[in-house]
Amino acid sequence: MNEHLDPDTLAIRAGIERSQFNEHSEALYLTSSFVFESAAKAAARFSGAEEGNVYARFTNPTVTAMQTRLAALEGAEACVATASGMSAILSLAMALLQAGDHVVASNGLFGATQQLFGNILSKFGVETSFVPATDLEAYRGAVRPRTRLFFIETPSNPLTEVVDIAGVAAIAHEAGAILAVDNCFCTPVLQRPLQLGADVVVHSATKYLDGQGRVLGGAVAGRKAITDEVLKFLRTAGPTLSPFNAWIILKGLETLRIRMEAQSANALELARWLEAQPGVSRVYYPGLPSHPQHALAMQQQKSGGAIVSFDVEGGREAAWKVIDSTRLISITANLGDTKSTITHPASTTHGRISAEARAASGIGEGLLRIAVGLESVDDLKQDLARGLAR
Ligand SMILES: *Cc1c(COP(=O)(O)O)cnc(C)c1O
């Protein structure tokens, strides 16, 4: 597809390959395998001498369409879809790392990502140093002779710390390492890490790319030399995206920009309102001038995004009261949905982390995180005001 097309057009048109029926909407190919015209054709497909589908553990036309569209939006040479966001991160690590290698990762990563690097990959001889997300000198200081990968997530969850992508990319490249960015919170609509110097982007497509809380999915996008290695792992190990989920995500990408912009606008208004509420001691939102990395956020993101966190006075009891007083906002840890959600990180998403580690990373007992959806922002305010008044 013409790479000079606007992302708005690519989101609707990239990746379409019509079948013999000339269907208008993208077809869903629910098939696990493909037939060959002859023994010779089968051999050519298996060896890779001839391009084409073989078996859905490694390729399926619906999955390919989704990969093509997401690659176009990220400005990536190639993309490989995976069964979930976590399998995207695992597949990238398995593709790039071996025993003895070292990873530098930002603090405040998604809980399971932290566990994966800290507790699982460590069993196989891959060590990870976690550094304060916004301290560039700490990234530089953590480099070892066998540092192969830098892994960051920005804005971070749940405190919305903004990591300087270009700054970390320069340090990673100086060390001869690769920079991977988890772009789940911003999506390519608000932030394009590859243009800022990152080598590879990972996604939990479960969140904004689907956008309506229906399916799990993930992706790795970047240079073909990297995604080819990820595909080799996927082909062997099998954490592949199902065609049905790919089709949902493919259609979700069509409305991604208008959803992200509307949800971000709602989030900004809600963040401003929260900042003025008595009982709210601090609001964490990159779109607010009070955010410590507001200037950086406005440089590398198109807007503040749709995640707002805030501290309420009165610790866990007060925070739970806000949650239990809602009638509209869903009490769930999921995010990236058109439906707004609220969660208490200290007792849910970050509950498995020790209390000391949690406190050190700034996740207090009074912290609440809202993933702002598409409802009327006035109704959201009213839903929160009830609990804040108690
Ligand atoms: C949800 C999430 C993941 C993991 O994705 P799954 O699809 O749930 O496996 C990774 N990173 C971030 C930032 C997330 O929010």
Short mmCIF file of C-alpha atoms and ligand atoms in Angstrom, two decimals:
data_model
loop_
_atom_site.label_atom_id
_atom_site.label_comp_id
_atom_site.label_asym_id
_atom_site.label_seq_id
_atom_site.Cartn_x
_atom_site.Cartn_y
_atom_site.Cartn_z
CA MET A 1 0.00 0.00 0.00
CA ASN A 2 1.15 3.54 -0.76
CA GLU A 3 3.19 4.62 2.25
CA HIS A 4 2.40 8.28 1.59
CA LEU A 5 -1.21 7.75 2.57
CA ASP A 6 -2.40 9.40 5.75
CA PRO A 7 -2.69 7.16 8.85
CA ASP A 8 -6.45 7.81 8.80
CA THR A 9 -6.62 6.14 5.41
CA LEU A 10 -4.21 3.34 6.33
CA ALA A 11 -6.33 2.49 9.39
CA ILE A 12 -9.26 1.78 7.05
CA ARG A 13 -7.52 0.45 3.94
CA ALA A 14 -4.14 -1.13 4.75
CA GLY A 15 -3.96 -4.91 4.71
CA ILE A 16 -6.98 -5.60 2.48
CA GLU A 17 -6.48 -8.50 0.09
CA ARG A 18 -9.76 -9.54 -1.41
CA SER A 19 -10.57 -13.16 -2.13
CA GLN A 20 -12.11 -14.52 -5.34
CA PHE A 21 -15.49 -13.26 -4.05
CA ASN A 22 -14.38 -9.62 -3.96
CA GLU A 23 -15.91 -9.06 -0.54
CA HIS A 24 -15.94 -5.41 0.57
CA SER A 25 -15.29 -5.90 4.30
CA GLU A 26 -12.24 -7.83 5.46
CA ALA A 27 -12.87 -11.58 5.38
CA LEU A 28 -12.45 -13.80 8.42
CA TYR A 29 -10.57 -16.95 7.47
CA LEU A 30 -11.35 -19.49 10.17
CA THR A 31 -9.03 -22.20 9.00
CA SER A 32 -6.10 -23.83 10.72
CA SER A 33 -4.41 -25.15 7.58
CA PHE A 34 -4.14 -24.62 3.84
CA VAL A 35 -4.06 -27.08 0.94
CA PHE A 36 -1.45 -27.23 -1.81
CA GLU A 37 -1.87 -27.91 -5.50
CA SER A 38 0.86 -30.55 -5.55
CA ALA A 39 3.56 -32.23 -3.52
CA ALA A 40 6.13 -29.89 -5.03
CA LYS A 41 4.05 -26.84 -4.04
CA ALA A 42 3.73 -28.17 -0.51
CA ALA A 43 7.50 -28.60 -0.28
CA ALA A 44 8.11 -25.09 -1.63
CA ARG A 45 5.72 -23.56 0.89
CA PHE A 46 7.23 -25.48 3.80
CA SER A 47 10.79 -24.57 2.87
CA GLY A 48 9.87 -20.92 2.37
CA ALA A 49 10.96 -20.99 -1.29
CA GLU A 50 7.42 -19.96 -2.17
CA GLU A 51 5.45 -17.39 -0.17
CA GLY A 52 2.04 -18.38 1.07
CA ASN A 53 0.08 -19.85 3.92
CA VAL A 54 0.91 -23.24 5.38
CA TYR A 55 -0.51 -23.59 8.85
CA ALA A 56 -2.18 -21.06 11.13
CA ARG A 57 0.40 -21.41 13.91
CA PHE A 58 2.53 -19.12 11.76
CA THR A 59 0.33 -17.52 9.12
CA ASN A 60 -3.34 -16.93 8.37
CA PRO A 61 -4.65 -14.29 5.91
CA THR A 62 -6.80 -12.52 8.54
CA VAL A 63 -3.87 -12.34 10.94
CA THR A 64 -1.65 -11.10 8.11
CA ALA A 65 -4.14 -8.32 7.31
CA MET A 66 -4.13 -7.16 10.93
CA GLN A 67 -0.31 -7.25 11.04
CA THR A 68 -0.07 -5.20 7.83
CA ARG A 69 -2.49 -2.58 9.11
CA LEU A 70 -0.81 -2.20 12.50
CA ALA A 71 2.65 -2.04 10.89
CA ALA A 72 1.38 0.78 8.65
CA LEU A 73 0.06 2.72 11.63
CA GLU A 74 3.28 2.30 13.64
CA GLY A 75 5.40 3.15 10.61
CA ALA A 76 7.07 -0.26 11.03
CA GLU A 77 8.67 -2.39 8.34
CA ALA A 78 6.89 -5.48 9.68
CA CYS A 79 4.62 -6.76 12.44
CA VAL A 80 3.98 -10.14 14.04
CA ALA A 81 0.75 -10.71 15.97
CA THR A 82 0.62 -12.82 19.11
CA ALA A 83 -2.03 -14.39 21.35
CA SER A 84 -1.79 -11.64 24.00
CA GLY A 85 0.29 -8.67 25.01
CA MET A 86 2.31 -10.84 27.38
CA SER A 87 3.05 -13.38 24.65
CA ALA A 88 4.30 -10.49 22.49
CA ILE A 89 6.78 -9.51 25.19
CA LEU A 90 7.76 -13.12 25.88
CA SER A 91 8.22 -13.83 22.16
CA LEU A 92 10.39 -10.73 21.73
CA ALA A 93 12.55 -11.75 24.69
CA MET A 94 12.87 -15.35 23.43
CA ALA A 95 13.80 -14.07 19.97
CA LEU A 96 16.47 -11.61 21.11
CA LEU A 97 17.99 -12.98 24.31
CA GLN A 98 20.02 -15.93 25.49
CA ALA A 99 21.46 -17.08 28.81
CA GLY A 100 24.00 -14.59 30.10
CA ASP A 101 22.32 -11.62 28.45
CA HIS A 102 21.23 -8.57 30.42
CA VAL A 103 18.17 -6.32 30.17
CA VAL A 104 17.65 -2.77 31.40
CA ALA A 105 13.98 -2.12 32.14
CA SER A 106 12.10 0.85 33.50
CA ASN A 107 10.42 0.68 36.90
CA GLY A 108 6.66 0.73 36.92
CA LEU A 109 6.15 -1.73 34.09
CA PHE A 110 2.86 -3.60 33.76
CA GLY A 111 2.76 -6.12 36.64
CA ALA A 112 3.08 -9.27 34.52
CA THR A 113 5.91 -7.74 32.49
CA GLN A 114 7.77 -7.04 35.70
CA GLN A 115 7.22 -10.68 36.78
CA LEU A 116 8.30 -11.98 33.38
CA PHE A 117 11.64 -10.16 33.42
CA GLY A 118 12.21 -10.32 37.17
CA ASN A 119 11.10 -13.87 38.04
CA ILE A 120 10.76 -15.97 34.89
CA LEU A 121 13.51 -14.99 32.44
CA SER A 122 15.88 -14.89 35.42
CA LYS A 123 15.39 -18.69 35.74
CA PHE A 124 16.98 -19.04 32.29
CA GLY A 125 20.01 -16.87 32.99
CA VAL A 126 18.71 -13.55 31.68
CA GLU A 127 19.16 -10.84 34.28
CA THR A 128 17.20 -7.60 34.37
CA SER A 129 18.09 -4.33 36.08
CA PHE A 130 15.09 -2.16 36.88
CA VAL A 131 15.84 1.56 36.88
CA PRO A 132 13.78 4.64 37.81
CA ALA A 133 11.71 5.30 34.68
CA THR A 134 12.49 8.99 34.29
CA ASP A 135 16.19 8.98 35.25
CA LEU A 136 18.30 8.78 32.07
CA GLU A 137 21.57 8.53 34.04
CA ALA A 138 20.22 5.42 35.78
CA TYR A 139 19.71 3.72 32.38
CA ARG A 140 23.27 4.61 31.39
CA GLY A 141 24.65 3.44 34.72
CA ALA A 142 22.92 0.06 34.47
CA VAL A 143 24.61 -0.95 31.21
CA ARG A 144 26.77 -4.12 31.34
CA PRO A 145 28.93 -5.73 28.66
CA ARG A 146 26.09 -8.12 27.81
CA THR A 147 23.20 -5.66 27.86
CA ARG A 148 21.15 -6.59 24.78
CA LEU A 149 17.74 -5.06 25.40
CA PHE A 150 16.23 -1.93 26.93
CA PHE A 151 12.53 -2.26 27.72
CA ILE A 152 10.29 0.68 28.63
CA GLU A 153 6.61 1.48 28.92
CA THR A 154 5.40 5.05 28.62
CA PRO A 155 3.29 6.47 30.15
CA SER A 156 3.72 3.98 32.97
CA ASN A 157 0.94 2.17 34.76
CA PRO A 158 -0.60 3.39 37.06
CA LEU A 159 1.41 6.56 37.81
CA THR A 160 1.62 7.79 34.19
CA GLU A 161 5.34 8.55 34.38
CA VAL A 162 6.61 9.62 30.98
CA VAL A 163 9.85 8.06 29.76
CA ASP A 164 12.04 9.97 27.29
CA ILE A 165 11.97 7.58 24.33
CA ALA A 166 14.60 9.41 22.25
CA GLY A 167 16.86 9.75 25.31
CA VAL A 168 16.71 6.05 26.20
CA ALA A 169 17.12 5.09 22.52
CA ALA A 170 20.40 7.02 22.35
CA ILE A 171 21.72 5.28 25.48
CA ALA A 172 20.60 1.85 24.23
CA HIS A 173 22.27 2.34 20.85
CA GLU A 174 25.48 3.60 22.45
CA ALA A 175 25.51 0.30 24.38
CA GLY A 176 24.88 -1.69 21.18
CA ALA A 177 21.47 -2.75 22.48
CA ILE A 178 17.91 -2.63 21.17
CA LEU A 179 15.15 -0.42 22.59
CA ALA A 180 11.67 -1.93 22.89
CA VAL A 181 8.71 0.26 23.84
CA ASP A 182 5.38 -1.03 25.14
CA ASN A 183 3.06 1.38 23.29
CA CYS A 184 -0.14 0.03 24.80
CA PHE A 185 -1.26 3.20 26.60
CA CYS A 186 -0.78 5.63 23.70
CA THR A 187 -1.20 3.47 20.61
CA PRO A 188 0.28 4.76 17.32
CA VAL A 189 -2.44 7.41 17.29
CA LEU A 190 -0.82 9.34 20.15
CA GLN A 191 2.79 8.16 20.02
CA ARG A 192 5.05 6.57 17.42
CA PRO A 193 8.12 5.23 19.25
CA LEU A 194 9.87 4.01 16.08
CA GLN A 195 10.03 7.59 14.81
CA LEU A 196 11.60 8.64 18.11
CA GLY A 197 14.42 6.12 17.77
CA ALA A 198 13.01 2.92 19.28
CA ASP A 199 13.82 -0.31 17.43
CA VAL A 200 10.69 -2.26 18.21
CA VAL A 201 7.21 -1.68 19.62
CA VAL A 202 5.12 -4.18 21.56
CA HIS A 203 1.37 -4.03 22.05
CA SER A 204 -1.33 -5.50 24.14
CA ALA A 205 -3.97 -5.38 21.41
CA THR A 206 -6.39 -6.44 24.16
CA LYS A 207 -6.60 -2.80 25.16
CA TYR A 208 -7.21 0.13 22.79
CA LEU A 209 -6.55 -1.71 19.52
CA ASP A 210 -9.60 -3.92 20.08
CA GLY A 211 -11.05 -1.05 22.06
CA GLN A 212 -14.22 -2.75 23.22
CA GLY A 213 -12.95 -5.33 25.68
CA ARG A 214 -13.74 -8.39 23.55
CA VAL A 215 -10.55 -10.32 22.80
CA LEU A 216 -6.95 -10.89 23.86
CA GLY A 217 -4.19 -10.11 21.40
CA GLY A 218 -0.70 -8.73 21.07
CA ALA A 219 1.87 -7.64 18.52
CA VAL A 220 5.53 -6.90 17.92
CA ALA A 221 6.28 -4.27 15.26
CA GLY A 222 9.61 -3.01 13.97
CA ARG A 223 12.45 -3.88 11.60
CA LYS A 224 11.89 -7.09 9.64
CA ALA A 225 15.18 -8.49 10.95
CA ILE A 226 13.67 -8.39 14.45
CA THR A 227 10.12 -9.50 13.62
CA ASP A 228 11.49 -12.42 11.55
CA GLU A 229 13.20 -13.72 14.70
CA VAL A 230 9.95 -13.29 16.64
CA LEU A 231 8.07 -15.20 13.93
CA LYS A 232 10.61 -18.05 14.15
CA PHE A 233 9.89 -18.35 17.87
CA LEU A 234 6.13 -18.15 17.27
CA ARG A 235 6.29 -20.78 14.54
CA THR A 236 8.00 -23.18 16.93
CA ALA A 237 6.41 -22.31 20.26
CA GLY A 238 2.90 -21.34 19.18
CA PRO A 239 1.59 -18.28 21.12
CA THR A 240 -0.19 -17.26 17.92
CA LEU A 241 -3.11 -14.87 17.52
CA SER A 242 -6.36 -16.60 16.53
CA PRO A 243 -7.88 -15.46 13.21
CA PHE A 244 -11.11 -14.48 14.94
CA ASN A 245 -9.27 -12.22 17.41
CA ALA A 246 -7.21 -10.78 14.58
CA TRP A 247 -10.39 -9.91 12.71
CA ILE A 248 -11.85 -8.13 15.75
CA ILE A 249 -8.61 -6.15 16.21
CA LEU A 250 -8.37 -5.40 12.48
CA LYS A 251 -11.83 -3.82 12.58
CA GLY A 252 -11.01 -2.09 15.88
CA LEU A 253 -8.08 -0.30 14.22
CA GLU A 254 -10.54 1.46 11.88
CA THR A 255 -11.99 3.51 14.75
CA LEU A 256 -8.82 3.76 16.83
CA ARG A 257 -8.06 7.42 16.15
CA ILE A 258 -11.50 8.78 16.88
CA ARG A 259 -11.76 6.62 20.01
CA MET A 260 -8.32 7.66 21.31
CA GLU A 261 -8.98 11.33 20.70
CA ALA A 262 -12.42 11.28 22.31
CA GLN A 263 -11.28 9.20 25.30
CA SER A 264 -8.23 11.43 25.80
CA ALA A 265 -10.41 14.55 25.70
CA ASN A 266 -12.69 12.99 28.32
CA ALA A 267 -9.64 12.08 30.43
CA LEU A 268 -8.25 15.61 30.31
CA GLU A 269 -11.55 17.08 31.42
CA LEU A 270 -11.91 14.52 34.20
CA ALA A 271 -8.30 15.09 35.36
CA ARG A 272 -8.87 18.85 35.57
CA TRP A 273 -12.05 18.30 37.54
CA LEU A 274 -10.39 15.81 39.91
CA GLU A 275 -7.58 18.27 40.60
CA ALA A 276 -10.19 20.70 41.96
CA GLN A 277 -11.94 18.19 44.24
CA PRO A 278 -11.41 18.36 47.99
CA GLY A 279 -10.25 14.96 49.23
CA VAL A 280 -8.11 14.41 46.12
CA SER A 281 -4.49 15.07 47.11
CA ARG A 282 -2.82 14.45 43.76
CA VAL A 283 -3.75 13.75 40.15
CA TYR A 284 -1.42 11.88 37.79
CA TYR A 285 -2.12 12.76 34.17
CA PRO A 286 0.51 13.74 31.58
CA GLY A 287 -1.87 16.26 29.99
CA LEU A 288 -1.94 18.41 33.12
CA PRO A 289 0.66 21.18 33.54
CA SER A 290 1.13 19.89 37.14
CA HIS A 291 2.54 16.58 35.78
CA PRO A 292 6.34 16.44 36.32
CA GLN A 293 6.99 15.39 32.70
CA HIS A 294 4.22 17.45 31.11
CA ALA A 295 6.57 19.17 28.66
CA LEU A 296 8.15 15.90 27.54
CA ALA A 297 4.71 14.28 27.23
CA MET A 298 3.46 17.07 24.98
CA GLN A 299 6.59 16.63 22.85
CA GLN A 300 6.39 12.88 22.28
CA GLN A 301 2.63 12.30 22.60
CA LYS A 302 -0.26 13.94 20.76
CA SER A 303 -2.25 14.17 23.99
CA GLY A 304 -2.19 12.95 27.59
CA GLY A 305 -3.93 9.66 26.81
CA ALA A 306 -6.96 8.15 28.51
CA ILE A 307 -5.53 6.89 31.82
CA VAL A 308 -5.93 9.10 34.88
CA SER A 309 -4.74 8.16 38.37
CA PHE A 310 -5.28 10.05 41.60
CA ASP A 311 -4.62 9.85 45.32
CA VAL A 312 -7.47 10.26 47.75
CA GLU A 313 -6.93 11.29 51.34
CA GLY A 314 -7.74 8.53 53.81
CA GLY A 315 -5.83 5.59 52.31
CA ARG A 316 -7.36 2.28 51.30
CA GLU A 317 -10.64 2.82 53.13
CA ALA A 318 -11.37 6.09 51.34
CA ALA A 319 -10.23 4.69 47.99
CA TRP A 320 -12.46 1.62 48.29
CA LYS A 321 -15.36 3.91 49.23
CA VAL A 322 -14.95 5.80 45.96
CA ILE A 323 -14.96 2.51 44.05
CA ASP A 324 -17.94 1.07 45.90
CA SER A 325 -19.97 4.25 45.43
CA THR A 326 -19.82 4.07 41.64
CA ARG A 327 -22.92 2.93 39.75
CA LEU A 328 -21.65 3.45 36.24
CA ILE A 329 -17.88 2.98 36.05
CA SER A 330 -16.93 -0.71 35.91
CA ILE A 331 -14.92 -2.11 38.81
CA THR A 332 -12.33 -4.01 36.81
CA ALA A 333 -8.62 -3.80 36.12
CA ASN A 334 -9.05 -3.87 32.35
CA LEU A 335 -8.35 -0.73 30.36
CA GLY A 336 -8.62 0.52 26.82
CA ASP A 337 -12.35 -0.09 26.59
CA THR A 338 -15.12 2.30 25.54
CA LYS A 339 -16.53 1.62 29.02
CA SER A 340 -14.71 3.49 31.81
CA THR A 341 -13.10 1.32 34.46
CA ILE A 342 -11.80 1.97 37.95
CA THR A 343 -9.24 0.01 39.94
CA HIS A 344 -7.31 0.15 43.20
CA PRO A 345 -3.79 -0.85 42.06
CA ALA A 346 -2.37 -1.61 45.54
CA SER A 347 -4.89 -4.43 46.10
CA THR A 348 -5.32 -5.67 42.52
CA THR A 349 -2.88 -5.20 39.63
CA HIS A 350 0.05 -4.49 41.95
CA GLY A 351 -1.12 -6.69 44.83
CA ARG A 352 1.48 -9.40 44.17
CA ILE A 353 4.34 -6.95 44.58
CA SER A 354 5.68 -6.55 48.12
CA ALA A 355 4.36 -3.60 50.14
CA GLU A 356 7.86 -2.11 50.31
CA ALA A 357 8.41 -2.34 46.56
CA ARG A 358 4.99 -0.85 46.00
CA ALA A 359 5.66 2.06 48.32
CA ALA A 360 9.07 2.62 46.71
CA SER A 361 7.44 2.89 43.29
CA GLY A 362 4.91 5.42 44.65
CA ILE A 363 1.79 3.25 44.52
CA GLY A 364 0.03 4.25 47.73
CA GLU A 365 -3.04 2.81 49.46
CA GLY A 366 -5.10 5.84 48.44
CA LEU A 367 -4.27 5.54 44.73
CA LEU A 368 -7.05 4.93 42.19
CA ARG A 369 -6.70 4.46 38.45
CA ILE A 370 -9.39 5.27 35.94
CA ALA A 371 -9.26 4.18 32.33
CA VAL A 372 -11.55 6.75 30.82
CA GLY A 373 -14.04 5.55 28.22
CA LEU A 374 -16.51 7.16 25.86
CA GLU A 375 -19.39 7.90 28.24
CA SER A 376 -20.48 11.48 28.92
CA VAL A 377 -17.80 13.01 31.11
CA ASP A 378 -20.50 14.73 33.20
CA ASP A 379 -21.93 11.35 34.12
CA LEU A 380 -18.44 10.11 35.03
CA LYS A 381 -17.87 13.10 37.30
CA GLN A 382 -21.19 12.51 39.04
CA ASP A 383 -20.31 8.84 39.52
CA LEU A 384 -17.06 9.77 41.26
CA ALA A 385 -18.42 12.75 43.20
CA ARG A 386 -20.69 10.43 45.20
CA GLY A 387 -17.75 8.50 46.70
CA LEU A 388 -15.49 11.54 47.07
CA ALA A 389 -18.18 13.27 49.15
CA ARG A 390 -18.21 10.40 51.68
C1 LIG B 1 -2.43 -5.36 29.55
C2 LIG B 1 -1.06 -4.94 29.32
C3 LIG B 1 -0.08 -5.86 28.92
C4 LIG B 1 -0.38 -7.34 28.77
O1 LIG B 1 -1.30 -7.59 27.77
P1 LIG B 1 -2.26 -8.87 27.74
O2 LIG B 1 -2.94 -8.73 26.43
O3 LIG B 1 -3.17 -8.77 28.92
O4 LIG B 1 -1.39 -10.07 27.82
C5 LIG B 1 1.20 -5.40 28.68
N1 LIG B 1 1.50 -4.11 28.82
C6 LIG B 1 0.59 -3.19 29.22
C7 LIG B 1 1.00 -1.77 29.36
C8 LIG B 1 -0.71 -3.58 29.48
O5 LIG B 1 -1.61 -2.67 29.88
#
